[in-house]
PDB file of C-alpha atoms in Angstrom:
ATOM      1  CA  MET R 817      58.720 -51.105  -8.833  1.00 54.00           C
ATOM      2  CA  CYS R 818      56.808 -51.619  -5.683  1.00 60.00           C
ATOM      3  CA  SER R 819      57.121 -54.769  -3.809  1.00 72.00           C
ATOM      4  CA  GLN R 820      54.233 -57.015  -2.966  1.00 74.00           C
ATOM      5  CA  LYS R 821      54.538 -56.037   0.698  1.00 73.00           C
ATOM      6  CA  THR R 822      54.310 -52.309  -0.049  1.00 79.00           C
ATOM      7  CA  ILE R 823      51.235 -52.810  -2.197  1.00 76.00           C
ATOM      8  CA  GLN R 824      49.636 -54.877   0.548  1.00 76.00           C
ATOM      9  CA  GLN R 825      50.344 -52.151   3.124  1.00 73.00           C
ATOM     10  CA  GLN R 826      48.839 -49.490   0.885  1.00 73.00           C
ATOM     11  CA  GLU R 827      45.708 -51.554   0.297  1.00 73.00           C
ATOM     12  CA  ASN R 828      45.308 -52.188   4.022  1.00 71.00           C
ATOM     13  CA  PHE R 829      45.715 -48.487   4.728  1.00 68.00           C
ATOM     14  CA  VAL R 830      43.017 -47.568   2.185  1.00 66.00           C
ATOM     15  CA  LYS R 831      40.607 -50.256   3.400  1.00 67.00           C
ATOM     16  CA  ALA R 832      41.083 -49.568   7.110  1.00 62.00           C
ATOM     17  CA  PRO R 833      38.611 -47.108   8.627  1.00 63.00           C
ATOM     18  CA  THR R 834      40.297 -43.900   9.498  1.00 64.00           C
ATOM     19  CA  LYS R 835      39.956 -42.760  13.037  1.00 66.00           C
ATOM     20  CA  LEU R 836      39.560 -39.128  13.846  1.00 67.00           C
ATOM     21  CA  HIS R 837      42.028 -37.847  16.302  1.00 76.00           C
ATOM     22  CA  TRP R 838      40.633 -36.147  19.426  1.00 79.00           C
ATOM     23  CA  VAL R 839      41.760 -32.783  18.044  1.00 83.00           C
ATOM     24  CA  HIS R 840      39.476 -33.262  15.076  1.00 82.00           C
ATOM     25  CA  TRP R 841      36.534 -33.985  17.364  1.00 83.00           C
ATOM     26  CA  VAL R 842      37.260 -30.856  19.361  1.00 89.00           C
ATOM     27  CA  VAL R 843      37.250 -28.789  16.148  1.00 90.00           C
ATOM     28  CA  VAL R 844      33.956 -30.328  14.926  1.00 90.00           C
ATOM     29  CA  ILE R 845      32.188 -29.904  18.293  1.00 93.00           C
ATOM     30  CA  SER R 846      33.550 -26.384  18.730  1.00 94.00           C
ATOM     31  CA  SER R 847      32.294 -25.477  15.261  1.00 95.00           C
ATOM     32  CA  LEU R 848      28.833 -26.817  16.072  1.00 95.00           C
ATOM     33  CA  ILE R 849      28.714 -24.922  19.356  1.00 95.00           C
ATOM     34  CA  LEU R 850      29.887 -21.730  17.665  1.00 96.00           C
ATOM     35  CA  THR R 851      27.284 -22.152  14.897  1.00 96.00           C
ATOM     36  CA  VAL R 852      24.451 -22.635  17.417  1.00 95.00           C
ATOM     37  CA  PHE R 853      25.625 -19.631  19.450  1.00 96.00           C
ATOM     38  CA  ALA R 854      25.876 -17.446  16.332  1.00 96.00           C
ATOM     39  CA  TRP R 855      22.366 -18.522  15.247  1.00 96.00           C
ATOM     40  CA  TYR R 856      20.924 -17.796  18.702  1.00 96.00           C
ATOM     41  CA  PHE R 857      22.629 -14.390  18.899  1.00 96.00           C
ATOM     42  CA  SER R 858      21.502 -13.348  15.400  1.00 96.00           C
ATOM     43  CA  GLN R 859      17.939 -14.560  16.089  1.00 97.00           C
ATOM     44  CA  LYS R 860      17.865 -12.545  19.299  1.00 96.00           C
ATOM     45  CA  GLN R 861      19.098  -9.435  17.451  1.00 97.00           C
ATOM     46  CA  ILE R 862      16.421  -9.872  14.757  1.00 97.00           C
ATOM     47  CA  ASP R 863      13.689 -10.295  17.390  1.00 96.00           C
ATOM     48  CA  GLU R 864      14.838  -7.162  19.238  1.00 96.00           C
ATOM     49  CA  LYS R 865      14.857  -5.165  15.992  1.00 97.00           C
ATOM     50  CA  LYS R 866      11.350  -6.377  15.081  1.00 97.00           C
ATOM     51  CA  ASN R 867      10.106  -5.487  18.562  1.00 97.00           C
ATOM     52  CA  SER R 868      11.703  -2.053  18.344  1.00 97.00           C
ATOM     53  CA  ILE R 869      10.064  -1.381  14.966  1.00 97.00           C
ATOM     54  CA  PHE R 870       6.697  -2.581  16.290  1.00 97.00           C
ATOM     55  CA  GLN R 871       6.929  -0.361  19.369  1.00 97.00           C
ATOM     56  CA  ARG R 872       7.874   2.662  17.266  1.00 97.00           C
ATOM     57  CA  GLU R 873       4.984   2.087  14.848  1.00 97.00           C
ATOM     58  CA  ALA R 874       2.507   1.474  17.688  1.00 97.00           C
ATOM     59  CA  THR R 875       3.583   4.678  19.428  1.00 97.00           C
ATOM     60  CA  GLN R 876       3.206   6.604  16.180  1.00 97.00           C
ATOM     61  CA  VAL R 877      -0.302   5.213  15.549  1.00 96.00           C
ATOM     62  CA  ILE R 878      -1.370   6.092  19.102  1.00 96.00           C
ATOM     63  CA  ALA R 879      -0.010   9.639  18.721  1.00 96.00           C
ATOM     64  CA  ILE R 880      -1.863  10.119  15.425  1.00 92.00           C
ATOM     65  CA  PHE R 881      -5.053   8.730  16.955  1.00 92.00           C
ATOM     66  CA  LYS R 882      -4.789  11.027  19.992  1.00 94.00           C
ATOM     67  CA  GLU R 883      -4.187  14.031  17.751  1.00 90.00           C
ATOM     68  CA  ARG R 884      -7.259  13.177  15.660  1.00 87.00           C
ATOM     69  CA  MET R 885      -9.410  12.744  18.780  1.00 89.00           C
ATOM     70  CA  GLU R 886      -8.230  16.132  20.058  1.00 90.00           C
ATOM     71  CA  GLN R 887      -9.269  17.706  16.755  1.00 86.00           C
ATOM     72  CA  TYR R 888     -12.706  16.116  17.061  1.00 86.00           C
ATOM     73  CA  GLU R 889     -12.933  17.312  20.641  1.00 89.00           C
ATOM     74  CA  ASP R 890     -12.148  20.843  19.468  1.00 87.00           C
ATOM     75  CA  ALA R 891     -15.033  20.668  16.988  1.00 84.00           C
ATOM     76  CA  LEU R 892     -17.380  19.525  19.751  1.00 87.00           C
ATOM     77  CA  TRP R 893     -16.253  22.255  22.155  1.00 90.00           C
ATOM     78  CA  ALA R 894     -16.781  24.794  19.389  1.00 88.00           C
ATOM     79  CA  GLY R 895     -20.351  23.484  19.105  1.00 87.00           C
ATOM     80  CA  VAL R 896     -20.787  23.966  22.849  1.00 90.00           C
ATOM     81  CA  ALA R 897     -19.573  27.554  22.467  1.00 91.00           C
ATOM     82  CA  VAL R 898     -22.114  28.192  19.710  1.00 88.00           C
ATOM     83  CA  MET R 899     -24.879  26.825  21.912  1.00 88.00           C
ATOM     84  CA  GLN R 900     -23.715  28.948  24.868  1.00 89.00           C
ATOM     85  CA  LEU R 901     -23.757  32.062  22.680  1.00 88.00           C
ATOM     86  CA  ASN R 902     -27.412  31.406  21.928  1.00 84.00           C
ATOM     87  CA  ASN R 903     -28.361  30.704  25.564  1.00 86.00           C
ATOM     88  CA  GLY R 904     -28.669  26.985  24.877  1.00 83.00           C
ATOM     89  CA  GLN R 905     -31.155  27.485  22.047  1.00 84.00           C
ATOM     90  CA  ILE R 906     -30.255  27.170  18.389  1.00 86.00           C
ATOM     91  CA  THR R 907     -32.345  26.817  15.281  1.00 84.00           C
ATOM     92  CA  HIS R 908     -31.748  24.208  12.653  1.00 84.00           C
ATOM     93  CA  ALA R 909     -30.733  26.909  10.171  1.00 85.00           C
ATOM     94  CA  GLN R 910     -28.180  28.378  12.595  1.00 87.00           C
ATOM     95  CA  TRP R 911     -26.731  24.936  13.342  1.00 87.00           C
ATOM     96  CA  SER R 912     -26.572  24.065   9.638  1.00 86.00           C
ATOM     97  CA  ALA R 913     -24.671  27.302   8.942  1.00 88.00           C
ATOM     98  CA  TYR R 914     -22.247  26.535  11.779  1.00 87.00           C
ATOM     99  CA  VAL R 915     -21.615  22.989  10.520  1.00 86.00           C
ATOM    100  CA  ALA R 916     -21.179  24.227   6.936  1.00 86.00           C
ATOM    101  CA  ASN R 917     -18.535  26.706   8.122  1.00 87.00           C
ATOM    102  CA  LEU R 918     -16.673  23.946   9.955  1.00 84.00           C
ATOM    103  CA  SER R 919     -15.792  22.290   6.623  1.00 83.00           C
ATOM    104  CA  LEU R 920     -16.066  18.882   8.240  1.00 81.00           C
ATOM    105  CA  LEU R 921     -14.943  16.848   5.240  1.00 80.00           C
ATOM    106  CA  GLU R 922     -11.777  18.872   4.696  1.00 83.00           C
ATOM    107  CA  ARG R 923     -10.741  19.703   8.259  1.00 82.00           C
ATOM    108  CA  TYR R 924     -12.073  16.677  10.130  1.00 80.00           C
ATOM    109  CA  PRO R 925     -11.916  13.623   7.869  1.00 79.00           C
ATOM    110  CA  GLY R 926     -13.740  10.726   9.425  1.00 79.00           C
ATOM    111  CA  ILE R 927     -16.454  12.755  11.143  1.00 81.00           C
ATOM    112  CA  ASN R 928     -19.749  11.787   9.568  1.00 80.00           C
ATOM    113  CA  GLY R 929     -21.646  14.622  11.168  1.00 80.00           C
ATOM    114  CA  ILE R 930     -22.026  16.772  14.226  1.00 84.00           C
ATOM    115  CA  GLY R 931     -25.321  17.491  15.906  1.00 84.00           C
ATOM    116  CA  VAL R 932     -27.243  18.606  18.948  1.00 84.00           C
ATOM    117  CA  ILE R 933     -29.126  16.262  21.231  1.00 83.00           C
ATOM    118  CA  GLU R 934     -31.851  18.005  23.156  1.00 81.00           C
ATOM    119  CA  SER R 935     -33.507  16.682  26.272  1.00 81.00           C
ATOM    120  CA  VAL R 936     -37.316  16.758  26.308  1.00 81.00           C
ATOM    121  CA  GLU R 937     -39.315  16.431  29.504  1.00 78.00           C
ATOM    122  CA  PRO R 938     -41.435  13.283  29.467  1.00 76.00           C
ATOM    123  CA  GLY R 939     -45.140  13.887  29.206  1.00 76.00           C
ATOM    124  CA  GLU R 940     -47.466  13.952  26.258  1.00 73.00           C
ATOM    125  CA  GLU R 941     -47.982  17.724  26.277  1.00 79.00           C
ATOM    126  CA  SER R 942     -44.269  18.682  26.359  1.00 81.00           C
ATOM    127  CA  VAL R 943     -43.385  16.100  23.711  1.00 82.00           C
ATOM    128  CA  SER R 944     -46.217  17.275  21.441  1.00 83.00           C
ATOM    129  CA  GLN R 945     -45.173  20.913  21.890  1.00 87.00           C
ATOM    130  CA  TYR R 946     -41.532  20.089  21.148  1.00 85.00           C
ATOM    131  CA  LEU R 947     -42.435  18.106  18.029  1.00 86.00           C
ATOM    132  CA  ALA R 948     -44.662  20.942  16.784  1.00 88.00           C
ATOM    133  CA  GLU R 949     -41.828  23.490  17.211  1.00 86.00           C
ATOM    134  CA  MET R 950     -39.332  21.258  15.431  1.00 86.00           C
ATOM    135  CA  LYS R 951     -41.703  20.496  12.553  1.00 87.00           C
ATOM    136  CA  GLN R 952     -42.017  24.225  11.936  1.00 86.00           C
ATOM    137  CA  GLU R 953     -38.249  24.414  11.443  1.00 84.00           C
ATOM    138  CA  ARG R 954     -37.777  21.079   9.678  1.00 84.00           C
ATOM    139  CA  GLU R 955     -40.509  19.370   7.756  1.00 84.00           C
ATOM    140  CA  GLY R 956     -40.789  15.661   8.560  1.00 85.00           C
ATOM    141  CA  PHE R 957     -38.901  15.928  11.872  1.00 85.00           C
ATOM    142  CA  THR R 958     -39.299  12.918  14.177  1.00 84.00           C
ATOM    143  CA  MET R 959     -37.749  11.898  17.452  1.00 80.00           C
ATOM    144  CA  TYR R 960     -35.063   9.294  16.969  1.00 78.00           C
ATOM    145  CA  PRO R 961     -34.869   6.592  18.083  1.00 78.00           C
ATOM    146  CA  PRO R 962     -38.453   6.011  19.096  1.00 77.00           C
ATOM    147  CA  HIS R 963     -38.763   4.569  22.591  1.00 76.00           C
ATOM    148  CA  ASP R 964     -40.893   4.827  25.723  1.00 76.00           C
ATOM    149  CA  ARG R 965     -38.252   5.463  28.367  1.00 77.00           C
ATOM    150  CA  ASP R 966     -38.379   8.182  31.006  1.00 77.00           C
ATOM    151  CA  ILE R 967     -35.800  10.403  29.293  1.00 76.00           C
ATOM    152  CA  LEU R 968     -36.466  11.680  25.788  1.00 77.00           C
TER     153      LEU R 968
END
């Protein structure tokens, strides 16, 4: 069997705190440094990918928006052409027919309407004459918005 001295040595060995050798410390510290570096590198890659996706989506939204605005611009220029064809004068019935043929809801989603804004010379007589002409075409016509500025 084991001698008393051997048992005592084994007990002392178990009770004594073990000291890590410098090689062990190098391995532990190197592992920590490698872990931090790997985390930093992967975080940087994830951030770059997120930024790339964001930029792509933002560019796509801007392109779609520009395309839609160009479509709306086309509708407005077509309205200018209609007005030019009629020497700058157009009746409500003619304009309504033009707008109906545009198929706004189907071809230009988002446009609530398209209209003509006419300039009226200030002065009670010209305003009264204009209102009388418009009321012949459209019952209940009023100038909108009501105001008392120089330009009507």
